[in-house]
Tab-separated table of C-alpha atoms in Angstrom:
chain	number	residue	atom	x	y	z
A	1	ASP	CA	-0.003	0.016	0.093
A	2	SER	CA	2.307	2.680	-1.219
A	3	TYR	CA	1.827	6.042	-2.967
A	4	TYR	CA	4.250	6.967	-5.777
A	5	PHE	CA	4.604	10.574	-6.942
A	6	VAL	CA	6.802	12.152	-9.513
A	7	VAL	CA	8.386	14.978	-7.687
A	8	MET	CA	11.406	17.113	-8.904
A	9	GLY	CA	12.839	14.397	-11.066
A	10	CYS	CA	12.287	11.529	-8.654
A	11	ARG	CA	10.111	9.156	-10.428
A	12	HIS	CA	9.190	6.989	-7.373
A	13	CYS	CA	8.744	8.769	-4.136
A	14	ARG	CA	6.870	6.714	-1.620
A	15	ILE	CA	4.750	8.446	1.065
A	16	GLN	CA	2.736	6.347	3.604
A	17	ARG	CA	2.373	8.759	6.463
A	18	LEU	CA	1.820	12.417	6.826
A	19	CYS	CA	2.285	14.251	10.171
A	20	GLY	CA	2.218	10.935	11.951
A	21	TYR	CA	-1.051	9.802	10.438
A	22	ASP	CA	-1.699	7.190	7.611
A	23	VAL	CA	-2.507	8.934	4.385
A	24	ASP	CA	-5.342	6.427	3.854
A	25	ASP	CA	-6.993	7.654	7.004
A	26	ILE	CA	-6.491	11.370	6.068
A	27	PHE	CA	-7.659	11.215	2.442
A	28	THR	CA	-10.704	8.778	2.965
A	29	TYR	CA	-13.811	8.740	0.757
A	30	ASP	CA	-17.155	8.597	2.578
A	31	ALA	CA	-19.959	6.816	0.662
A	32	THR	CA	-23.468	5.721	1.365
A	33	LYS	CA	-23.894	1.868	1.483
A	34	ILE	CA	-26.770	0.719	-0.615
A	35	VAL	CA	-28.833	-2.354	0.155
A	36	ARG	CA	-30.267	-3.894	-2.884
A	37	ILE	CA	-33.413	-5.891	-2.320
A	38	ARG	CA	-34.189	-8.332	-5.103
A	39	ASP	CA	-37.993	-7.910	-5.046
A	40	ALA	CA	-39.749	-6.802	-8.160
A	41	ARG	CA	-42.812	-5.600	-6.326
A	42	LEU	CA	-40.878	-3.224	-4.051
A	43	GLY	CA	-38.816	-2.002	-6.988
A	44	LEU	CA	-41.853	-1.356	-9.231
A	45	LEU	CA	-43.460	0.681	-6.419
A	46	GLN	CA	-40.434	2.847	-6.194
A	47	TYR	CA	-40.073	3.299	-9.905
A	48	ALA	CA	-43.872	4.086	-10.153
A	49	MET	CA	-43.467	6.758	-7.527
A	50	MET	CA	-40.364	8.215	-9.161
A	51	PHE	CA	-42.173	8.269	-12.423
A	52	CYS	CA	-45.104	10.138	-11.004
A	53	ILE	CA	-42.890	12.692	-9.306
A	54	ALA	CA	-40.820	13.189	-12.545
A	55	VAL	CA	-44.139	13.719	-14.482
A	56	TYR	CA	-45.263	16.357	-11.939
A	57	ILE	CA	-41.867	18.124	-12.129
A	58	VAL	CA	-41.609	18.100	-15.956
A	59	VAL	CA	-45.221	18.432	-17.066
A	60	PHE	CA	-46.844	20.489	-14.380
A	61	GLN	CA	-44.024	22.552	-12.881
A	62	LEU	CA	-41.878	23.187	-15.928
A	63	LEU	CA	-44.163	22.930	-18.985
A	64	GLU	CA	-47.501	24.232	-17.581
A	65	GLY	CA	-46.255	26.236	-14.610
A	66	ASN	CA	-43.317	27.800	-16.371
A	67	SER	CA	-41.340	27.520	-13.197
A	68	TYR	CA	-37.983	27.917	-15.202
A	69	LEU	CA	-38.876	31.587	-15.798
A	70	LYS	CA	-37.824	34.569	-13.673
A	71	TYR	CA	-40.847	36.781	-12.865
A	72	ARG	CA	-41.003	40.382	-11.857
A	73	ASP	CA	-43.770	42.732	-10.980
A	74	PRO	CA	-44.557	45.469	-13.601
A	75	MET	CA	-44.309	49.138	-12.869
A	76	VAL	CA	-47.323	50.964	-14.341
A	77	ASN	CA	-48.465	54.517	-14.937
A	78	VAL	CA	-52.152	55.114	-15.759
A	79	ARG	CA	-53.994	58.209	-17.201
A	80	MET	CA	-57.868	58.330	-17.387
A	81	THR	CA	-59.989	60.873	-19.187
A	82	LEU	CA	-63.789	61.165	-19.299
A	83	GLN	CA	-65.493	62.425	-22.487
A	84	GLN	CA	-69.176	63.282	-23.205
A	85	PRO	CA	-70.767	61.513	-26.192
A	86	THR	CA	-70.033	63.350	-29.482
A	87	LEU	CA	-70.968	62.944	-33.129
A	88	ASN	CA	-68.805	60.318	-34.833
A	89	ASP	CA	-66.677	60.214	-31.579
A	90	CYS	CA	-64.966	63.425	-32.451
A	91	ASN	CA	-62.700	65.339	-30.233
A	92	PRO	CA	-64.814	67.750	-28.206
A	93	ASN	CA	-61.872	70.274	-28.081
A	94	GLU	CA	-62.236	70.734	-31.803
A	95	LYS	CA	-64.322	73.620	-33.034
A	96	ASN	CA	-66.401	71.682	-35.487
A	97	CYS	CA	-67.123	68.681	-32.976
A	98	SER	CA	-70.699	68.603	-31.709
A	99	ASP	CA	-71.974	66.822	-28.664
A	100	ARG	CA	-74.518	64.035	-28.980
A	101	PHE	CA	-76.706	64.022	-25.830
A	102	ILE	CA	-80.001	62.188	-25.559
A	103	PRO	CA	-83.028	64.533	-24.830
A	104	PHE	CA	-84.282	64.559	-21.281
A	105	ASP	CA	-87.737	63.164	-22.223
A	106	GLN	CA	-86.072	60.059	-23.647
A	107	LEU	CA	-84.159	59.323	-20.448
A	108	PRO	CA	-86.346	57.311	-18.050
A	109	TYR	CA	-84.777	58.684	-14.803
A	110	CYS	CA	-85.307	62.459	-15.720
A	111	CYS	CA	-88.429	64.339	-14.685
A	112	ALA	CA	-90.685	64.707	-17.791
A	113	PRO	CA	-94.308	65.599	-18.613
A	114	GLY	CA	-96.590	63.209	-16.688
A	115	CYS	CA	-94.437	63.118	-13.455
A	116	SER	CA	-95.701	64.558	-10.110
A	117	PRO	CA	-93.237	67.179	-8.659
A	118	LYS	CA	-91.905	66.513	-5.146
A	119	GLY	CA	-89.795	69.576	-4.621
A	120	GLU	CA	-86.032	70.404	-4.987
A	121	GLY	CA	-85.908	68.906	-8.401
A	122	ALA	CA	-87.508	65.595	-7.508
A	123	CYS	CA	-90.601	63.961	-9.077
A	124	GLN	CA	-92.339	60.774	-9.178
A	125	CYS	CA	-92.894	59.181	-12.580
A	126	PRO	CA	-95.394	56.243	-13.107
A	127	TRP	CA	-92.985	54.309	-15.243
A	128	ARG	CA	-90.253	53.988	-12.628
A	129	ASN	CA	-90.185	52.822	-8.980
A	130	PHE	CA	-87.361	55.103	-7.824
A	131	THR	CA	-87.685	58.845	-7.508
A	132	ASN	CA	-86.844	60.744	-10.593
A	133	PHE	CA	-84.950	64.081	-10.614
A	134	GLU	CA	-84.354	67.012	-12.972
A	135	CYS	CA	-81.461	66.200	-15.216
A	136	GLN	CA	-78.467	68.314	-16.146
A	137	TYR	CA	-76.024	68.095	-19.092
A	138	VAL	CA	-72.357	68.129	-18.223
A	139	ASP	CA	-69.225	67.462	-20.264
A	140	GLY	CA	-66.441	65.023	-19.413
A	141	ALA	CA	-64.192	67.651	-17.832
A	142	GLY	CA	-67.042	69.002	-15.683
A	143	ASP	CA	-68.234	65.583	-14.582
A	144	ALA	CA	-64.998	63.805	-13.624
A	145	GLN	CA	-62.348	64.266	-11.067
A	146	ALA	CA	-59.450	62.359	-12.411
A	147	GLN	CA	-56.287	61.241	-10.487
A	148	PRO	CA	-53.364	58.926	-11.551
A	149	ASP	CA	-54.887	55.890	-9.819
A	150	HIS	CA	-58.631	56.702	-9.750
A	151	VAL	CA	-61.446	58.739	-11.305
A	152	ILE	CA	-64.763	59.881	-9.926
A	153	ILE	CA	-67.673	59.957	-12.395
A	154	ASP	CA	-70.553	62.092	-11.058
A	155	THR	CA	-74.123	60.656	-11.521
A	156	PHE	CA	-76.145	62.713	-8.959
A	157	ARG	CA	-75.611	66.078	-7.284
A	158	HIS	CA	-77.408	67.607	-4.316
A	159	THR	CA	-76.515	71.352	-4.349
A	160	TYR	CA	-77.167	73.797	-1.449
A	161	MET	CA	-76.840	77.577	-1.521
A	162	GLN	CA	-75.693	78.408	2.059
A	163	GLU	CA	-75.259	81.570	4.043
A	164	ARG	CA	-73.411	81.764	7.270
A	165	ASN	CA	-75.737	82.460	10.256
A	166	ALA	CA	-75.152	86.073	11.432
A	167	SER	CA	-76.387	85.218	14.893
A	168	CYS	CA	-73.480	82.885	15.613
A	169	ASP	CA	-71.042	84.566	17.894
A	170	ALA	CA	-68.969	83.875	20.908
A	171	SER	CA	-72.070	83.064	22.995
A	172	GLY	CA	-72.843	80.041	20.862
A	173	CYS	CA	-74.472	78.963	17.540
A	174	SER	CA	-77.601	76.763	16.988
A	175	LYS	CA	-76.913	76.301	13.250
A	176	LEU	CA	-73.767	77.618	11.467
A	177	TRP	CA	-74.943	77.504	7.839
A	178	LEU	CA	-78.493	78.286	6.598
A	179	SER	CA	-79.401	76.499	3.380
A	180	GLN	CA	-81.408	78.030	0.569
A	181	ASN	CA	-82.560	76.985	-2.848
A	182	ALA	CA	-81.373	73.315	-2.556
A	183	THR	CA	-81.478	71.432	-5.888
A	184	LYS	CA	-81.065	67.827	-6.813
A	185	ARG	CA	-79.867	66.735	-10.295
A	186	PHE	CA	-79.094	63.598	-12.260
A	187	MET	CA	-76.225	63.893	-14.747
A	188	ALA	CA	-77.877	63.165	-18.101
A	189	ASP	CA	-76.810	60.404	-20.393
A	190	ILE	CA	-73.796	59.115	-18.244
A	191	GLU	CA	-73.965	55.680	-19.786
A	192	ASP	CA	-72.927	57.098	-23.171
A	193	PHE	CA	-69.829	58.898	-21.776
A	194	THR	CA	-66.511	57.280	-22.734
A	195	LEU	CA	-63.636	56.591	-20.354
A	196	LEU	CA	-60.208	56.635	-21.980
A	197	VAL	CA	-57.613	54.527	-20.153
A	198	ASP	CA	-54.014	55.124	-21.382
A	199	HIS	CA	-51.252	53.251	-19.444
A	200	SER	CA	-47.725	52.071	-19.810
A	201	VAL	CA	-45.744	49.080	-18.237
A	202	GLN	CA	-42.072	48.656	-17.690
A	203	ASN	CA	-39.502	46.630	-15.745
A	204	GLU	CA	-35.844	47.754	-16.061
A	205	GLU	CA	-34.442	44.380	-14.818
A	206	LEU	CA	-36.164	42.461	-17.597
A	207	GLY	CA	-35.637	45.243	-20.247
A	208	ILE	CA	-39.297	45.727	-20.860
A	209	SER	CA	-40.987	49.037	-21.611
A	210	ARG	CA	-44.281	49.454	-23.519
A	211	THR	CA	-47.386	51.585	-23.603
A	212	SER	CA	-50.918	50.317	-23.993
A	213	ARG	CA	-50.881	51.761	-27.572
A	214	GLU	CA	-48.281	49.181	-28.542
A	215	ILE	CA	-49.779	46.098	-27.039
A	216	ASN	CA	-53.153	44.325	-27.115
A	217	GLY	CA	-55.607	44.242	-24.233
A	218	TRP	CA	-58.869	42.706	-23.393
A	219	LEU	CA	-61.858	43.333	-21.119
A	220	PHE	CA	-62.925	40.288	-19.044
A	221	VAL	CA	-66.619	39.808	-18.871
A	222	ASN	CA	-66.666	37.745	-15.768
A	223	GLY	CA	-70.231	36.316	-15.113
A	224	THR	CA	-73.237	34.563	-16.608
A	225	SER	CA	-75.974	37.084	-15.922
A	226	PRO	CA	-78.225	38.312	-18.907
A	227	ARG	CA	-76.159	41.539	-19.138
A	228	HIS	CA	-72.957	39.464	-19.345
A	229	GLN	CA	-74.525	37.168	-21.974
A	230	GLN	CA	-75.716	40.173	-24.032
A	231	LEU	CA	-72.281	41.771	-23.979
A	232	CYS	CA	-70.472	38.635	-25.110
A	233	HIS	CA	-73.153	37.721	-27.702
A	234	ASN	CA	-73.003	41.258	-29.369
A	235	ALA	CA	-69.189	41.465	-29.424
A	236	THR	CA	-67.817	40.179	-32.725
A	237	ASP	CA	-64.348	39.716	-31.382
A	238	ALA	CA	-65.367	37.814	-28.180
A	239	ARG	CA	-62.934	35.035	-27.161
A	240	THR	CA	-62.740	32.284	-24.602
A	241	GLN	CA	-59.149	33.241	-23.607
A	242	PRO	CA	-56.976	36.202	-24.225
A	243	VAL	CA	-54.380	34.024	-25.793
A	244	PHE	CA	-55.024	30.974	-27.977
A	245	GLY	CA	-58.797	31.368	-27.357
A	246	THR	CA	-61.585	30.565	-29.741
A	247	LYS	CA	-64.597	32.553	-30.682
A	248	ALA	CA	-67.087	33.029	-27.802
A	249	THR	CA	-70.871	33.592	-28.003
A	250	GLN	CA	-71.699	33.447	-24.383
A	251	ALA	CA	-70.257	34.716	-21.060
A	252	PRO	CA	-67.788	34.579	-19.517
A	253	CYS	CA	-65.662	35.924	-22.464
A	254	TYR	CA	-62.975	38.389	-23.340
A	255	ILE	CA	-63.581	41.385	-25.594
A	256	ARG	CA	-61.503	43.932	-27.226
A	257	PRO	CA	-61.742	47.636	-25.899
A	258	ASN	CA	-62.444	50.369	-28.385
A	259	THR	CA	-59.436	52.279	-29.458
A	260	THR	CA	-58.716	55.770	-30.623
A	261	ALA	CA	-56.762	56.688	-33.667
A	262	ASP	CA	-53.470	56.590	-31.704
A	263	GLY	CA	-54.339	53.101	-30.134
A	264	SER	CA	-55.528	54.199	-26.686
A	265	ASP	CA	-58.271	52.194	-25.082
A	266	PHE	CA	-61.773	53.565	-24.342
A	267	PHE	CA	-64.970	52.148	-23.028
A	268	THR	CA	-68.531	53.557	-22.600
A	269	ILE	CA	-69.809	53.626	-19.123
A	270	ARG	CA	-72.565	51.417	-20.178
A	271	THR	CA	-70.069	48.686	-21.308
A	272	LEU	CA	-68.240	48.954	-17.981
A	273	MET	CA	-71.441	48.405	-16.082
A	274	MET	CA	-72.528	45.424	-18.277
A	275	ALA	CA	-69.249	43.913	-17.868
A	276	MET	CA	-69.924	43.834	-14.098
A	277	GLY	CA	-73.527	42.706	-14.631
A	278	LEU	CA	-74.897	46.010	-13.366
A	279	ALA	CA	-77.094	48.951	-14.439
A	280	LEU	CA	-77.341	52.403	-12.957
A	281	ASP	CA	-81.165	52.090	-12.697
A	282	GLU	CA	-81.203	48.977	-10.550
A	283	ASP	CA	-81.201	48.751	-6.736
A	284	SER	CA	-78.001	50.059	-5.135
A	285	TYR	CA	-78.336	46.896	-2.853
A	286	PRO	CA	-81.216	44.946	-1.427
A	287	GLY	CA	-83.226	47.091	0.916
A	288	SER	CA	-81.487	50.496	0.081
A	289	GLY	CA	-84.543	52.016	-1.565
A	290	HIS	CA	-82.372	53.753	-4.052
A	291	SER	CA	-80.799	53.234	-7.379
A	292	LEU	CA	-77.076	53.040	-8.145
A	293	ARG	CA	-77.506	56.257	-10.166
A	294	TYR	CA	-78.669	58.046	-6.959
A	295	GLU	CA	-76.207	56.458	-4.413
A	296	GLY	CA	-73.160	55.693	-6.616
A	297	LEU	CA	-70.933	52.721	-6.382
A	298	THR	CA	-67.255	51.830	-5.783
A	299	MET	CA	-65.440	49.582	-8.255
A	300	THR	CA	-61.888	48.368	-8.839
A	301	VAL	CA	-60.267	47.916	-12.286
A	302	GLN	CA	-57.498	45.457	-12.210
A	303	ILE	CA	-55.013	45.630	-15.167
A	304	ASP	CA	-53.359	42.220	-15.301
A	305	TYR	CA	-50.273	42.200	-17.459
A	306	PHE	CA	-48.620	38.974	-18.673
A	307	ASN	CA	-46.100	37.868	-21.398
A	308	THR	CA	-46.160	34.159	-20.556
A	309	TRP	CA	-48.751	31.425	-20.862
A	310	PRO	CA	-49.104	27.854	-19.543
A	311	TRP	CA	-47.500	25.338	-21.846
A	312	ARG	CA	-46.172	28.140	-24.032
A	313	GLY	CA	-43.602	29.792	-21.971
A	314	VAL	CA	-42.583	33.248	-23.007
A	315	LEU	CA	-44.930	34.613	-25.766
A	316	ARG	CA	-43.115	36.108	-28.686
A	317	GLU	CA	-43.944	38.591	-31.484
A	318	ASP	CA	-43.163	37.715	-35.096
A	319	SER	CA	-40.066	39.864	-34.705
A	320	GLY	CA	-38.899	37.644	-31.728
A	321	GLN	CA	-39.636	40.414	-29.137
A	322	SER	CA	-41.455	39.454	-25.966
A	323	LYS	CA	-45.259	39.822	-26.539
A	324	ILE	CA	-47.055	41.620	-23.669
A	325	SER	CA	-50.769	41.538	-23.175
A	326	TYR	CA	-53.140	42.819	-20.488
A	327	VAL	CA	-56.671	42.138	-19.260
A	328	TYR	CA	-59.020	44.515	-17.611
A	329	ASN	CA	-60.985	42.883	-14.713
A	330	LEU	CA	-63.803	44.916	-13.173
A	331	ILE	CA	-64.754	44.216	-9.534
A	332	PRO	CA	-67.646	46.059	-7.980
A	333	LEU	CA	-67.652	46.479	-4.208
A	334	PRO	CA	-70.957	45.315	-2.918
A	335	LYS	CA	-73.069	47.705	-0.577
A	336	ASN	CA	-70.470	50.427	-0.994
A	337	PRO	CA	-72.158	53.612	-2.322
A	338	TYR	CA	-69.804	56.596	-3.102
A	339	LYS	CA	-70.313	60.182	-2.022
A	340	VAL	CA	-67.995	63.131	-1.714
A	341	THR	CA	-68.642	66.681	-0.565
A	342	GLU	CA	-67.287	69.835	-2.224
A	343	VAL	CA	-67.498	73.446	-1.035
A	344	ILE	CA	-66.981	76.534	-3.019
A	345	PHE	CA	-67.088	79.994	-1.398
A	346	LEU	CA	-68.903	82.605	-3.299
A	347	GLU	CA	-68.158	85.306	-0.742
A	348	TYR	CA	-65.672	84.126	1.901
A	349	PRO	CA	-66.615	83.463	4.684
A	350	MET	CA	-70.373	84.348	4.475
A	351	ARG	CA	-71.754	82.677	1.224
A	352	ARG	CA	-70.901	79.297	-0.298
A	353	VAL	CA	-72.129	76.498	-2.454
A	354	LYS	CA	-72.132	73.012	-1.006
A	355	GLU	CA	-72.468	69.962	-3.233
A	356	ASP	CA	-73.052	66.378	-2.072
A	357	ILE	CA	-71.776	64.354	-5.125
A	358	HIS	CA	-72.695	60.736	-5.785
A	359	GLY	CA	-71.196	58.746	-8.541
A	360	ILE	CA	-68.832	55.995	-9.665
A	361	TYR	CA	-65.509	55.741	-8.015
A	362	LEU	CA	-63.149	53.792	-10.106
A	363	SER	CA	-59.851	52.911	-8.783
A	364	VAL	CA	-57.113	51.141	-10.882
A	365	VAL	CA	-54.900	48.344	-9.453
A	366	PRO	CA	-52.066	46.976	-11.629
A	367	LEU	CA	-51.472	43.255	-11.353
A	368	GLY	CA	-49.623	40.502	-13.203
A	369	ARG	CA	-46.165	39.267	-13.756
A	370	LEU	CA	-43.604	39.529	-16.550
A	371	GLY	CA	-41.084	36.736	-17.069
A	372	ILE	CA	-37.987	35.837	-18.964
A	373	PHE	CA	-35.995	32.563	-19.188
A	374	ASP	CA	-33.412	32.356	-16.446
A	375	LEU	CA	-30.831	29.480	-16.113
A	376	GLN	CA	-30.411	30.095	-12.297
A	377	THR	CA	-34.220	29.765	-11.761
A	378	LEU	CA	-34.331	26.571	-13.788
A	379	LEU	CA	-31.457	25.129	-11.695
A	380	LEU	CA	-33.183	26.242	-8.486
A	381	THR	CA	-36.447	24.561	-9.570
A	382	LEU	CA	-34.584	21.359	-10.400
A	383	THR	CA	-32.767	21.385	-7.135
A	384	THR	CA	-35.893	21.883	-5.179
A	385	SER	CA	-37.642	19.038	-7.216
A	386	LEU	CA	-34.870	16.639	-6.118
A	387	THR	CA	-36.408	16.925	-2.589
A	388	LEU	CA	-39.599	15.382	-3.934
A	389	LEU	CA	-37.569	12.445	-5.253
A	390	ALA	CA	-35.853	11.882	-1.785
A	391	ILE	CA	-39.330	12.157	-0.213
A	392	GLY	CA	-40.546	9.454	-2.584
A	393	SER	CA	-37.685	7.184	-1.788
A	394	THR	CA	-38.093	7.618	1.893
A	395	ALA	CA	-41.828	6.872	1.548
A	396	VAL	CA	-41.036	3.641	-0.241
A	397	LYS	CA	-38.627	2.676	2.447
A	398	TYR	CA	-41.124	3.257	5.285
A	399	LEU	CA	-43.853	1.550	3.362
A	400	ALA	CA	-41.648	-1.501	2.991
A	401	MET	CA	-40.609	-1.624	6.660
A	402	TYR	CA	-44.036	-0.820	8.320
A	403	VAL	CA	-46.897	-1.376	5.863
A	404	LEU	CA	-46.296	-4.102	3.288
A	405	LYS	CA	-46.988	-7.727	3.930
A	406	GLN	CA	-43.301	-8.787	4.098
A	407	ARG	CA	-42.258	-5.701	6.252
A	408	GLN	CA	-40.433	-7.812	8.774
A	409	TYR	CA	-38.036	-9.105	6.153
A	410	TYR	CA	-37.542	-5.765	4.549
A	411	LYS	CA	-36.852	-4.269	7.993
A	412	GLU	CA	-34.243	-6.751	8.788
A	413	MET	CA	-32.489	-6.146	5.508
A	414	LEU	CA	-32.637	-2.328	5.751
A	415	ILE	CA	-31.655	-1.808	9.393
A	416	GLN	CA	-28.215	-2.983	10.532
A	417	VAL	CA	-28.218	-3.279	14.413
A	418	SER	CA	-24.933	-2.490	16.139
A	419	ALA	CA	-23.404	-4.565	18.985
A	420	ASP	CA	-24.418	-4.127	22.521
A	421	MET	CA	-22.642	-1.002	23.760
A	422	SER	CA	-23.050	-1.981	27.361
A	423	ASP	CA	-19.972	-4.234	26.990
A	424	VAL	CA	-17.762	-1.258	25.997
A	425	ARG	CA	-16.921	-0.295	29.653
A	426	ASP	CA	-15.760	-3.791	30.463
A	427	LEU	CA	-13.541	-3.911	27.421
A	428	GLU	CA	-12.151	-0.453	28.067
A	429	ALA	CA	-11.028	-1.539	31.513
A	430	LEU	CA	-8.741	-4.199	29.962
A	431	SER	CA	-5.082	-3.550	29.162
A	432	ASN	CA	-3.783	-3.886	25.654
A	433	GLU	CA	-2.405	-7.258	26.533
A	434	GLN	CA	-5.650	-8.492	27.972
A	435	LEU	CA	-7.594	-7.188	24.990
A	436	GLU	CA	-5.224	-8.937	22.574
A	437	GLU	CA	-5.820	-12.215	24.469
A	438	VAL	CA	-9.610	-11.770	24.086
A	439	MET	CA	-9.159	-11.240	20.408
A	440	ARG	CA	-6.980	-14.376	20.027
A	441	GLU	CA	-9.658	-16.500	21.857
A	442	ARG	CA	-12.289	-15.323	19.224
A	443	GLY	CA	-9.842	-15.778	16.297
A	444	LEU	CA	-9.609	-12.095	15.475
A	445	ALA	CA	-6.764	-10.446	13.706
A	446	LEU	CA	-4.743	-8.173	15.862
A	447	VAL	CA	-5.006	-5.157	13.602
A	448	GLY	CA	-6.343	-1.582	13.909
A	449	SER	CA	-6.438	0.948	16.757
A	450	ARG	CA	-7.665	0.118	20.235
A	451	VAL	CA	-11.188	1.486	19.465
A	452	GLN	CA	-11.308	-0.755	16.260
A	453	ARG	CA	-10.252	-3.738	18.148
A	454	ILE	CA	-12.959	-3.244	20.809
A	455	LEU	CA	-15.545	-2.941	18.033
A	456	ALA	CA	-14.349	-6.107	16.341
A	457	VAL	CA	-14.820	-7.910	19.705
A	458	LEU	CA	-18.266	-6.501	20.065
A	459	ASP	CA	-19.177	-7.617	16.581
A	460	ALA	CA	-17.896	-11.118	17.285
A	461	ASN	CA	-20.040	-11.245	20.446
A	462	ALA	CA	-23.063	-10.204	18.631
A	463	GLU	CA	-22.445	-12.660	15.740
A	464	ALA	CA	-22.015	-15.537	18.308
A	465	ALA	CA	-25.301	-14.453	20.015
A	466	ASP	CA	-27.141	-14.576	16.725
A	467	GLN	CA	-25.814	-18.032	15.899
A	468	GLY	CA	-26.901	-19.191	19.325
A	469	ARG	CA	-30.388	-18.012	18.828
A	470	ALA	CA	-30.441	-19.631	15.415
A	471	ARG	CA	-29.391	-23.028	16.939
A	472	LEU	CA	-32.103	-22.755	19.552
A	473	LEU	CA	-34.670	-22.069	16.899
A	474	GLU	CA	-33.519	-25.105	14.841
A	475	ALA	CA	-33.593	-27.325	17.899
A	476	GLY	CA	-37.036	-26.184	18.916
């Protein structure tokens, strides 16, 4: 057992010990001992479990789940603009553009001939269960309060002309503001207003930057009510899925938004309400006694961005560039009317106009994930999946030892029992000469360290005990 090295011209230099230790003890190789059980049933069980785990990893995690991709959240900027209905959808800022409002007498919620006045602009009409009100024309700029992440679309206004009570002084005040000439108005033809939604998405880490004018989007009609069905049935471009979908004629479905000349998305308020299965002239909620038009509502618009798809990985344009898409998903908040109060001073601090405004509060929430192929993510997924294979192997082992019919035999093969360690103290008390004598009596070779010799004696004792038990069983 020698080691030979070519060192500085010396062809055979033998090194057996290093710093007083055998080099074989220093440079050892530790390996797991494998017990091979020749049983086809147990082997098939293990291979079947490993096959199922491999199918799960490859098919469901990698192919369907795209777990080899690195995902990042998108950064989104949104701009929303409300516009009144115009002829041929022209730009109302242009001189030759005309508005296209429906007359009051054709709107069922406006006061009209045949209705009974109730004061402050209210009336009761025989064709409607809810109270009607006088209507008022407004344009998009006058009806909406737009912010980067939300917009408020007025549907009803309660206006008070107020004067400060001159009798209020340091001695007290019974009523600070005295209201005069209160009026209540519905905003006419709100359903035909259009909401423009212009947004952009980017992620610097993935090298992605696009605007909604460069990518395709969809409106998710999520429901099966008659309004949902009507919207999907009337849309010629309705699809069952936003990617690789087929033509849809019933809800739920995905429909394309309308687009301006430069590619920005816009929807009529009627379309947005129908996509949620709602209408402004239905109950705000059961028992409220008022319509959504009167009380308003709160809704969330989720814009879900994606550039991957199950079984397809990263979607690509014909040019090879990553193909990004998005889906609008509208979520109304039940039993959550919306109201905001505004105050405008006509003569500070004595005269003011107070308005209680009810309407549609629409907030935008960006969602989704953008992904690209990443080798490190793939390796991490595969490394994690190896744990499942280890779990499967462990499960088979414990089934063999504790569940299967021949578990006693499997357990005996898989578990190696050491010698009785209670004899160690007695053997440790022996001198080296006495220990060697014990080893000669048992026919053991006098090799190894003292610890190894004691272990050899313990193994010999255990083997003798096993043989004794076997002879007793044969005799019995």
